[in-house]
Structures are given as structure tokens and as C-alpha cells.
Tab-separated table of C-alpha atoms in Angstrom:
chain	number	residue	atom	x	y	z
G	28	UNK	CA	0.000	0.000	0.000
G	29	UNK	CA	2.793	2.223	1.238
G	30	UNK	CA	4.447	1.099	-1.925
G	31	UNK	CA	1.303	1.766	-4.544
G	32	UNK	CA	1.086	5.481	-2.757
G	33	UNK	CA	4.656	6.096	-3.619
G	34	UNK	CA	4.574	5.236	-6.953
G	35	UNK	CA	1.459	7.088	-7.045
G	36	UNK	CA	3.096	10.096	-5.674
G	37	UNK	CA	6.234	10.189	-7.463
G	38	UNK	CA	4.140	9.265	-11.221
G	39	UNK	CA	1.403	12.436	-10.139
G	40	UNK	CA	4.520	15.049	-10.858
G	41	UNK	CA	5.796	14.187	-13.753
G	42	UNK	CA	2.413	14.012	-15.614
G	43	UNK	CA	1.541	17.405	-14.110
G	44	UNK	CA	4.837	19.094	-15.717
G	45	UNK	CA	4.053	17.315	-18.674
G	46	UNK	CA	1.102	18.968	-18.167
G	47	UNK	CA	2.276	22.383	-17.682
G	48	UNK	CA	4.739	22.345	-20.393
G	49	UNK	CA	2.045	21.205	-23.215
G	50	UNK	CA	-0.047	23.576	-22.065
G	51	UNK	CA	2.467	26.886	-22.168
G	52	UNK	CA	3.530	25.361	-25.566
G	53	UNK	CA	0.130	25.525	-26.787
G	54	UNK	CA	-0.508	29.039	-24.950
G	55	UNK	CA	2.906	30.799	-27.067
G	56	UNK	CA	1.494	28.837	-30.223
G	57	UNK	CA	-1.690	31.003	-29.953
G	58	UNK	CA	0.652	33.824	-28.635
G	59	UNK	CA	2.944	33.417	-31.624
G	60	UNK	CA	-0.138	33.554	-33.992
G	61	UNK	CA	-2.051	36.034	-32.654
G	62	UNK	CA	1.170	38.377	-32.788
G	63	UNK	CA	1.783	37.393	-36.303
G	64	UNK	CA	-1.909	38.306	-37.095
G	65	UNK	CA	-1.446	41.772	-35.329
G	66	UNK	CA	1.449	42.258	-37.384
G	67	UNK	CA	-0.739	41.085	-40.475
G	68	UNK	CA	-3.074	43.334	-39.740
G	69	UNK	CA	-1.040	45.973	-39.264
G	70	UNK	CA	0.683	45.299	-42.514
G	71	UNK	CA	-2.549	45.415	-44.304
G	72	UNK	CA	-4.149	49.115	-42.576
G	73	UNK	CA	0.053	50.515	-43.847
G	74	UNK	CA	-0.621	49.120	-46.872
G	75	UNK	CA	-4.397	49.832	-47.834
G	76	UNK	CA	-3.138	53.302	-47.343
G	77	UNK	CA	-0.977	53.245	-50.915
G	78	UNK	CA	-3.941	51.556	-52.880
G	79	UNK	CA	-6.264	53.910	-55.049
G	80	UNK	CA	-8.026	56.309	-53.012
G	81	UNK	CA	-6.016	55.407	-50.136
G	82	UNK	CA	-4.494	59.276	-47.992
G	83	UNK	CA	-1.014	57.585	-49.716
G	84	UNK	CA	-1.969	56.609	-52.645
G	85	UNK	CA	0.519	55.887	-55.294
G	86	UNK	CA	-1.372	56.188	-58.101
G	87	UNK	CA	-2.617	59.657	-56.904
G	88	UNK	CA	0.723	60.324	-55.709
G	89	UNK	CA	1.956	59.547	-59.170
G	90	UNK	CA	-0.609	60.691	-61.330
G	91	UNK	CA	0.022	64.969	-59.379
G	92	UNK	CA	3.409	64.453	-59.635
G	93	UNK	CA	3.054	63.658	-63.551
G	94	UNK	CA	0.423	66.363	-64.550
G	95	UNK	CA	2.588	68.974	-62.378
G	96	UNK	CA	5.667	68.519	-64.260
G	97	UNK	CA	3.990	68.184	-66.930
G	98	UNK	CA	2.568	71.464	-66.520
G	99	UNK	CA	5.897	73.102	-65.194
G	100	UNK	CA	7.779	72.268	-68.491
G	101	UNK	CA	5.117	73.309	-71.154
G	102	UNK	CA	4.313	76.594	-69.031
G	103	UNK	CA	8.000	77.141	-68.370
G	104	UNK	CA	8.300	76.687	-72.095
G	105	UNK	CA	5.813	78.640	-73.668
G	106	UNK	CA	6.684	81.387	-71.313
G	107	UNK	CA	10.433	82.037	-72.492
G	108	UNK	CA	9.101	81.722	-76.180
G	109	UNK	CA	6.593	84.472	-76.158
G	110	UNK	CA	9.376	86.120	-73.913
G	111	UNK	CA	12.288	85.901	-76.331
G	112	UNK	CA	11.033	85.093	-79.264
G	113	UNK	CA	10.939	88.755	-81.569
G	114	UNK	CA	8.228	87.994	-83.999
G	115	UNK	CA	5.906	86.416	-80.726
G	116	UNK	CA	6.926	88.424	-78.071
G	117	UNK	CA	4.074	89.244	-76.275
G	118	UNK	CA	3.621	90.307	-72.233
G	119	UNK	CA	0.980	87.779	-71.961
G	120	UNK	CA	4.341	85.475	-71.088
G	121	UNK	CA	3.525	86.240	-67.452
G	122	UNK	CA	0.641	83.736	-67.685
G	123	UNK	CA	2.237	80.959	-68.332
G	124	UNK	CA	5.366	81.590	-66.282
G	125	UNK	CA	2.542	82.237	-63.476
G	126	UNK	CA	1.370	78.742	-63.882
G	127	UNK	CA	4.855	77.296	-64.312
G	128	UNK	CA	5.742	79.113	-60.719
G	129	UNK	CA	2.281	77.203	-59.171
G	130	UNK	CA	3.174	73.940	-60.578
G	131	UNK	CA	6.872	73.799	-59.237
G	132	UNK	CA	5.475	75.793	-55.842
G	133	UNK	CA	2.896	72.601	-55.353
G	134	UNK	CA	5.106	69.779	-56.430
G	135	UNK	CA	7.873	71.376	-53.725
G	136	UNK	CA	5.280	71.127	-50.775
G	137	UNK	CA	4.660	67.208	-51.677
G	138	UNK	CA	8.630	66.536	-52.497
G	139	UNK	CA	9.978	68.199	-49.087
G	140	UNK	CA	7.305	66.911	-47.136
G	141	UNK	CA	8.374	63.266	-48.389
G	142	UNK	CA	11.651	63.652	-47.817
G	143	UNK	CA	11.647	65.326	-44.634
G	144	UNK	CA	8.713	64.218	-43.258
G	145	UNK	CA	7.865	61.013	-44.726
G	146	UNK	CA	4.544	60.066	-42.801
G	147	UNK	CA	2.755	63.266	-43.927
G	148	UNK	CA	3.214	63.040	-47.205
G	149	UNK	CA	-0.182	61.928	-48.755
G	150	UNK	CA	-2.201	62.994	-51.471
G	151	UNK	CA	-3.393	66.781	-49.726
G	152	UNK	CA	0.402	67.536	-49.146
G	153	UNK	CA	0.530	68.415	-52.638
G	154	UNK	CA	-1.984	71.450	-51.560
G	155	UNK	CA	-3.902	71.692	-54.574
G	156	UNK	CA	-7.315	71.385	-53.130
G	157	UNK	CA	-6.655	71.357	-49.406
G	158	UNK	CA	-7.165	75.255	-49.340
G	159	UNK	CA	-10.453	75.135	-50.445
G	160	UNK	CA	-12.200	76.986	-53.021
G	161	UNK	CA	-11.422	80.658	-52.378
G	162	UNK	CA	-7.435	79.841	-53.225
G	163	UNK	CA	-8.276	78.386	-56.481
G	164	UNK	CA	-10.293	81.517	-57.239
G	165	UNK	CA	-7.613	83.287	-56.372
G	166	UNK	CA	-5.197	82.046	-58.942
G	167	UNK	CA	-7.889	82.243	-61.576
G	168	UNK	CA	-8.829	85.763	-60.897
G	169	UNK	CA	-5.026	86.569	-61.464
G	170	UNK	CA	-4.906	84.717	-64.879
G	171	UNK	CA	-7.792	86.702	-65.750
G	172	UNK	CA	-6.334	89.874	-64.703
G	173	UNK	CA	-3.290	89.644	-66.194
G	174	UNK	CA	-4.980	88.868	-69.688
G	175	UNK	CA	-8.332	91.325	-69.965
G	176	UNK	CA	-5.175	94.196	-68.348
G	177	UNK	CA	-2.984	93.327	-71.279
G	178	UNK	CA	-5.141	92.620	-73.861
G	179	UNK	CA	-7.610	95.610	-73.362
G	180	UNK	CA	-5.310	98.206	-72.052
G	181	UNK	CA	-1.574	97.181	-73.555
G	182	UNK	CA	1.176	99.208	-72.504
G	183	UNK	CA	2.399	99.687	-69.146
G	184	UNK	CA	0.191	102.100	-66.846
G	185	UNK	CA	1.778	105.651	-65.016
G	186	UNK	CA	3.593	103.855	-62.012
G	187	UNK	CA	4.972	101.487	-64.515
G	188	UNK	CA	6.631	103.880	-66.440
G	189	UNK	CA	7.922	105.724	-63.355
G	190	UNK	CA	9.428	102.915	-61.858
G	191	UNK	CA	11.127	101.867	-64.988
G	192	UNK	CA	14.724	101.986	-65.606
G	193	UNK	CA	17.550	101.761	-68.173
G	194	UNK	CA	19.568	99.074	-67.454
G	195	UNK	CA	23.637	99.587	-67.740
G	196	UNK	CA	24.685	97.007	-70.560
G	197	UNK	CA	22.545	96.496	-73.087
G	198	UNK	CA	20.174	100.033	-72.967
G	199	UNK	CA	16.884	98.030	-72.459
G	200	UNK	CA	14.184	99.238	-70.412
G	201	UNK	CA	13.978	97.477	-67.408
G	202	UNK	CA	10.792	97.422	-65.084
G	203	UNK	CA	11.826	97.600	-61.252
G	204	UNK	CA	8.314	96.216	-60.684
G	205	UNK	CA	9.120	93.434	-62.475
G	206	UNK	CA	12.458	92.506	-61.168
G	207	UNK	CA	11.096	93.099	-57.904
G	208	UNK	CA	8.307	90.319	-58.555
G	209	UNK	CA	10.613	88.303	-59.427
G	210	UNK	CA	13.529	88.269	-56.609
G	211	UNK	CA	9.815	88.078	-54.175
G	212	UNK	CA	8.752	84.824	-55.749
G	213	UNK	CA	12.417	83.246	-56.120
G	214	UNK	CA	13.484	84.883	-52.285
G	215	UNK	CA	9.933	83.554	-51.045
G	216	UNK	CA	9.814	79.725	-52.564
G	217	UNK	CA	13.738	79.430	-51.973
G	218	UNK	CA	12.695	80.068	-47.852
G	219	UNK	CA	9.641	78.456	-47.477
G	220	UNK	CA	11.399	75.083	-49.260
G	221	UNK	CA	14.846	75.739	-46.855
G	222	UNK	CA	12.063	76.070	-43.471
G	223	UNK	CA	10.021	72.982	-44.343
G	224	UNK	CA	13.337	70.961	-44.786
G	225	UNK	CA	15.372	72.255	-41.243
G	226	UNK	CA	11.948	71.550	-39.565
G	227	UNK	CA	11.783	68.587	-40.704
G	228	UNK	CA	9.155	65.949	-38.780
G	229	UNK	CA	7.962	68.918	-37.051
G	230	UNK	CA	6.623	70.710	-39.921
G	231	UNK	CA	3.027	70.227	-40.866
G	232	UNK	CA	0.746	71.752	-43.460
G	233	UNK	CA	-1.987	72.239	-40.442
G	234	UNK	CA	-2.079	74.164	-37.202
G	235	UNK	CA	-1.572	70.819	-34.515
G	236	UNK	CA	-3.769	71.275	-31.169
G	237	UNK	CA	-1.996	68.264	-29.376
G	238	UNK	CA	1.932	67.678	-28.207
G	239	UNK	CA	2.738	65.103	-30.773
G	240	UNK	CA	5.675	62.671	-29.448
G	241	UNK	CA	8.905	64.100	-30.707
G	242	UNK	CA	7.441	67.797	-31.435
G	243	UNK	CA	10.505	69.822	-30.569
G	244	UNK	CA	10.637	73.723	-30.365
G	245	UNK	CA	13.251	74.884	-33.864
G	246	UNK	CA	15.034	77.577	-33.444
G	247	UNK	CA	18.602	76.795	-36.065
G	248	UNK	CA	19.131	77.466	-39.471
G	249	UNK	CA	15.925	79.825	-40.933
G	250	UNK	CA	14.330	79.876	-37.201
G	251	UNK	CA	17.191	81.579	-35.660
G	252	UNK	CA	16.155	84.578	-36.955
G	253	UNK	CA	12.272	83.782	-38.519
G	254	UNK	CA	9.904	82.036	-36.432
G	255	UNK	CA	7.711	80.853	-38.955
G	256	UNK	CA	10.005	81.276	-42.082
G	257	UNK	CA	7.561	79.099	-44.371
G	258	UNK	CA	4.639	81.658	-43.665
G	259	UNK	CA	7.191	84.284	-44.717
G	260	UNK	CA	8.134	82.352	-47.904
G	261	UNK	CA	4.330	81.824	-49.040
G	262	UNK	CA	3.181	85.247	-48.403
G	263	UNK	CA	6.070	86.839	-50.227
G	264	UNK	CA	6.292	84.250	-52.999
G	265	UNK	CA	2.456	85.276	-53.376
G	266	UNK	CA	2.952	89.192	-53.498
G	267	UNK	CA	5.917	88.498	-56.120
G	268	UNK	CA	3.395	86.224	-58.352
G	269	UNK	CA	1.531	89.753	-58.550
G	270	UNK	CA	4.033	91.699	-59.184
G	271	UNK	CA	5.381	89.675	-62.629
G	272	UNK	CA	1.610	89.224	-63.784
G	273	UNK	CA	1.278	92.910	-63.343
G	274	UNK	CA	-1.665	92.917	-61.314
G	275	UNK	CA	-2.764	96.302	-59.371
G	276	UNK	CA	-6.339	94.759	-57.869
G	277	UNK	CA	-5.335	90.670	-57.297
G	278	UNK	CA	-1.851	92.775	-55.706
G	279	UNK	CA	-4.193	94.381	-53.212
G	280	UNK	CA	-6.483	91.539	-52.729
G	281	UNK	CA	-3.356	89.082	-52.052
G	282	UNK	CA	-1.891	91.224	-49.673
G	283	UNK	CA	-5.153	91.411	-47.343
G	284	UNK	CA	-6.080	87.973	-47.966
G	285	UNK	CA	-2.561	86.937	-46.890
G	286	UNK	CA	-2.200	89.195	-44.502
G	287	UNK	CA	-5.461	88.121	-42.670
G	288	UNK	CA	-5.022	84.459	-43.312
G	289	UNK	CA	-1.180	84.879	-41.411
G	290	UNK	CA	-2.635	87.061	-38.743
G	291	UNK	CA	-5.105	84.611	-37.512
G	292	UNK	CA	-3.052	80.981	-38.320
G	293	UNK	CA	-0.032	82.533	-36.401
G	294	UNK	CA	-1.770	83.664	-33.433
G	295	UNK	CA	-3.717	80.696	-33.075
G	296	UNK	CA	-0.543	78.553	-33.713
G	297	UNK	CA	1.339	80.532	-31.004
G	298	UNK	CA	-1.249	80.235	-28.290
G	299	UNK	CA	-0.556	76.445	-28.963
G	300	UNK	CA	3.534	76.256	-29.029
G	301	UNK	CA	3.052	78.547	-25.959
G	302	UNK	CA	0.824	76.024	-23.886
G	303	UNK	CA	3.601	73.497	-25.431
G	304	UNK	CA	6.599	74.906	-24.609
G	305	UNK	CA	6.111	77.736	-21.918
G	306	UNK	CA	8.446	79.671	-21.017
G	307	UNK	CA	10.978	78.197	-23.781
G	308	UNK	CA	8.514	79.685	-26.566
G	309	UNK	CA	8.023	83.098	-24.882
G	310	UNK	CA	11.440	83.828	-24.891
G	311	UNK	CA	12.168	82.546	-28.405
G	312	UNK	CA	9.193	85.173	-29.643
G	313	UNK	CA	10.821	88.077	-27.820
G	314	UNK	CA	14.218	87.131	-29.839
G	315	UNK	CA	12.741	86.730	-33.241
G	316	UNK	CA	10.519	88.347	-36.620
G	317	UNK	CA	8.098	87.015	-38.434
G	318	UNK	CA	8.427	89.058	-41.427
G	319	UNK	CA	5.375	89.853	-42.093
G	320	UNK	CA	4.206	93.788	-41.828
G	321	UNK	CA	2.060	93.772	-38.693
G	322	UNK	CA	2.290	90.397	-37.571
């Protein structure tokens, strides 16, 4: 009897371990699948993203990227023909090199964001519809501006001729307006571009509400001196736009509209780095410009 219990006693754990150990087996098999699912899974949500109508869509992604250049090289084209060309020349050139200067402005938001900040670059970083409706009239009110000025009333008006000048080495009229436009749009895109890249993962195309993990406070390169250098760069670029197309009412209209749409995006953005970084952000304002008249 004593003999059957100790057999019985010393059998009992090695059954139970056997036990045990099939049963933690089987518990990291369904661990082992269940992680490989979420990982599956989590695959499949990264990856639905890229498919058609996906926010990373490749074929959108693709398809902007195509009709922009696209766009950039028969604009950029047509407007250094009628430009240079004698028999052609025409100032309706600023059209075109109006639309060349939106389609290399628009592919430069998607290409910095993509390479600077990777996981915000879907379709809308390309900005050509995420401003709504009042920025697409904008642009078209300019073309037509430019077009019904210089096709109704040719010639350049009384501050054009004023602010004209004979340029040292070749005798040829020279329009300071003009040259002005143009070092506003080149200054403006070539800042804007430069601020998107130093910031980095910490630029975004929309005003964030919420400390995002790794959201540091900039202040190198551009921000040293600029606190929001990419505002600068997109309201000056804008104003230069005017200038070349020789607009007098969309020149007015974009510097309000600008103006306004600054004002309120910085001080609303400001309230939030404040509440983000305290004291750090206070003292960084006191130290630096935004650039923008009465901002």
C-alpha cells in the first residue's frame, strides 16, 4: 500500500509538468499567432493606405506628380518663347510663367514633405485642393487679370513707367516692378522650401492642437532669426506672383487675404507652441521676426 502510494506520488509530478509544459507550448502557439496576425493586420491598414483612393496613394501620388511637371515644363516653355522670341513676343508670357511658378510651388510642398517628413506626405500635401475653393479663385482671378489688363489696355500704366529703368549694358528698359516680382517669388519659394526641410518631422501643413511625441521647439538654421520662415516664404512668394503678372487689384487683394489668413493661423498657432513649450517659446518670440508687416 505504502508502496502503490509512492509510486502514485512520485508518477502524479511528472504528468503534471508534462502537463504544464504542453499547455504553455500551446498558450505561445496562440501567442505566436495572434502576434503574427497583429502584425498582419497591421501590414494590411500601412498598406491599404498606398492603394487607389487610399491618404497615400501611389497612383494619386503619381498621377500629381506627372500632370505637375507636366505642366511646369510646357508653361515654363511657352513662357520664355513668347518672352524671347521677336516675332511672338508678347507680355501675356507672365501667364504661363505664373502657372509654371504654381506647378513647381505645389510639387515642392509634396517633395519636401516626403523627404523630410515622410509620414505626412499623402495625397493633400501636394496642396492643390486642401485650401479650399477661395485659393483656387484666387489664382484664376489673377490669370484673368493679367490677360483682360494686357489685352484691353496694352502698354504699361503711369507707375509702370515711373518705376522703370535703363539698365547699364545692353540700354533696355527694365521694369523695377518686375524685377522686384521676381527676386519676391524666387526669395519667397527658396525660404519656405529651406524652413520645411530644417523643420523637418515637425513641420506640418496644419495648425496641430496636441503635443505630438517628438514635437521639438526649432530655433537653427531659418528659425534663428524667422519664427515661422515658411509663412514668410508663401506670403512673399504670393505678393511676387503679382508683381510679374502685373496685377494692381489681385496685388491688393493678395496682400489682405494673406495678410489676414497669417494674422489669424499665427496667433492661433502661437497660443498652442506657448501652452507646449512655456516659457521656452516666450522667450524665443521676444528674440525673433516674423516678417510679415504687422504680424
Amino acid at each position: 500500500m505504502t508502496s502503490n502510494s509512492a509510486t502514485t506520488s512520485g508518477a502524479a509530478p511528472n504528468q503534471f509538468t508534462h502537463t504544464l509544459n504542453r499547455t504553455a507550448n500551446h498558450s505561445r502557439a496562440i501567442s505566436d499567432t495572434s502576434s503574427s496576425s497583429e502584425t498582419s493586420t497591421d501590414t494590411l491598414n500601412a498598406n491599404i493606405a498606398i492603394y487607389p483612393n487610399g491618404t497615400m496613394s501611389l497612383a494619386g501620388i503619381s498621377l500629381r506628380a506627372m500632370l505637375l511637371g507636366t505642366s511646369l515644363g510646357l508653361t515654363a516653355s511657352l513662357a520664355l518663347f513668347l518672352s524671347t522670341a521677336t516675332e511672338y513676343a508678347t507680355p501675356l508670357w507672365r501667364v504661363p510663367f505664373f502657372i509654371a511658378s504654381l506647378s513647381l510651388f505645389h510639387f515642392l510642398e509634396f517633395y519636401v514633405t516626403a523627404r523630410y517628413n515622410t509620414r505626412h506626405a499623402t495625397t493633400t500635401a501636394f496642396l492643390l485642393s486642401s485650401n479650399g475653393w477661395a485659393y483656387n479663385i484666387a489664382h484664376g482671378s489673377a490669370v484673368v487679370e493679367c490677360i483682360v489688363t494686357h489685352v484691353f489696355w496694352p502698354g504699361q500704366s503711369t507707375a509702370g513707367r515711373m518705376l522703370t529703368v535703363t539698365e547699364p549694358f545692353y540700354g533696355s528698359q527694365v521694369s523695377v516692378l518686375l524685377v522686384g516680382g521676381f527676386v519676391l517669388l524666387v526669395v519667397g519659394q527658396i525660404i519656405r522650401t529651406i524652413a520645411m526641410a530644417q523643420a523637418a518631422s515637425n513641420f506640418n501643413h496644419h495648425v496641430q492642437s496636441r503635443h505630438q511625441q517628438g514635437h521639438v521647439l526649432v530655433n537653427t538654421g531659418l528659425y534663428r532669426y524667422l519664427r515661422h520662415p515658411s509663412y514668410f516664404g508663401f506670403f512673399w512668394w504670393g505678393l511676387g506672383t503679382q508683381l510679374i503678372l502685373g496685377n494692381v487689384v489681385c496685388f491688393v487683394g493678395y496682400s489682405v487675404v494673406l495678410w489676414r489668413f497669417f494674422s489669424n493661423r499665427i496667433q492661433r498657432e502661437e497660443a498652442y507652441l506657448i501652452s507646449f513649450f512655456g516659457d521656452e517659446y516666450v522667450q524665443y518670440r521676444k528674440v525673433t521676426s516674423v516678417g510679415i508687416p504687422g504680424i
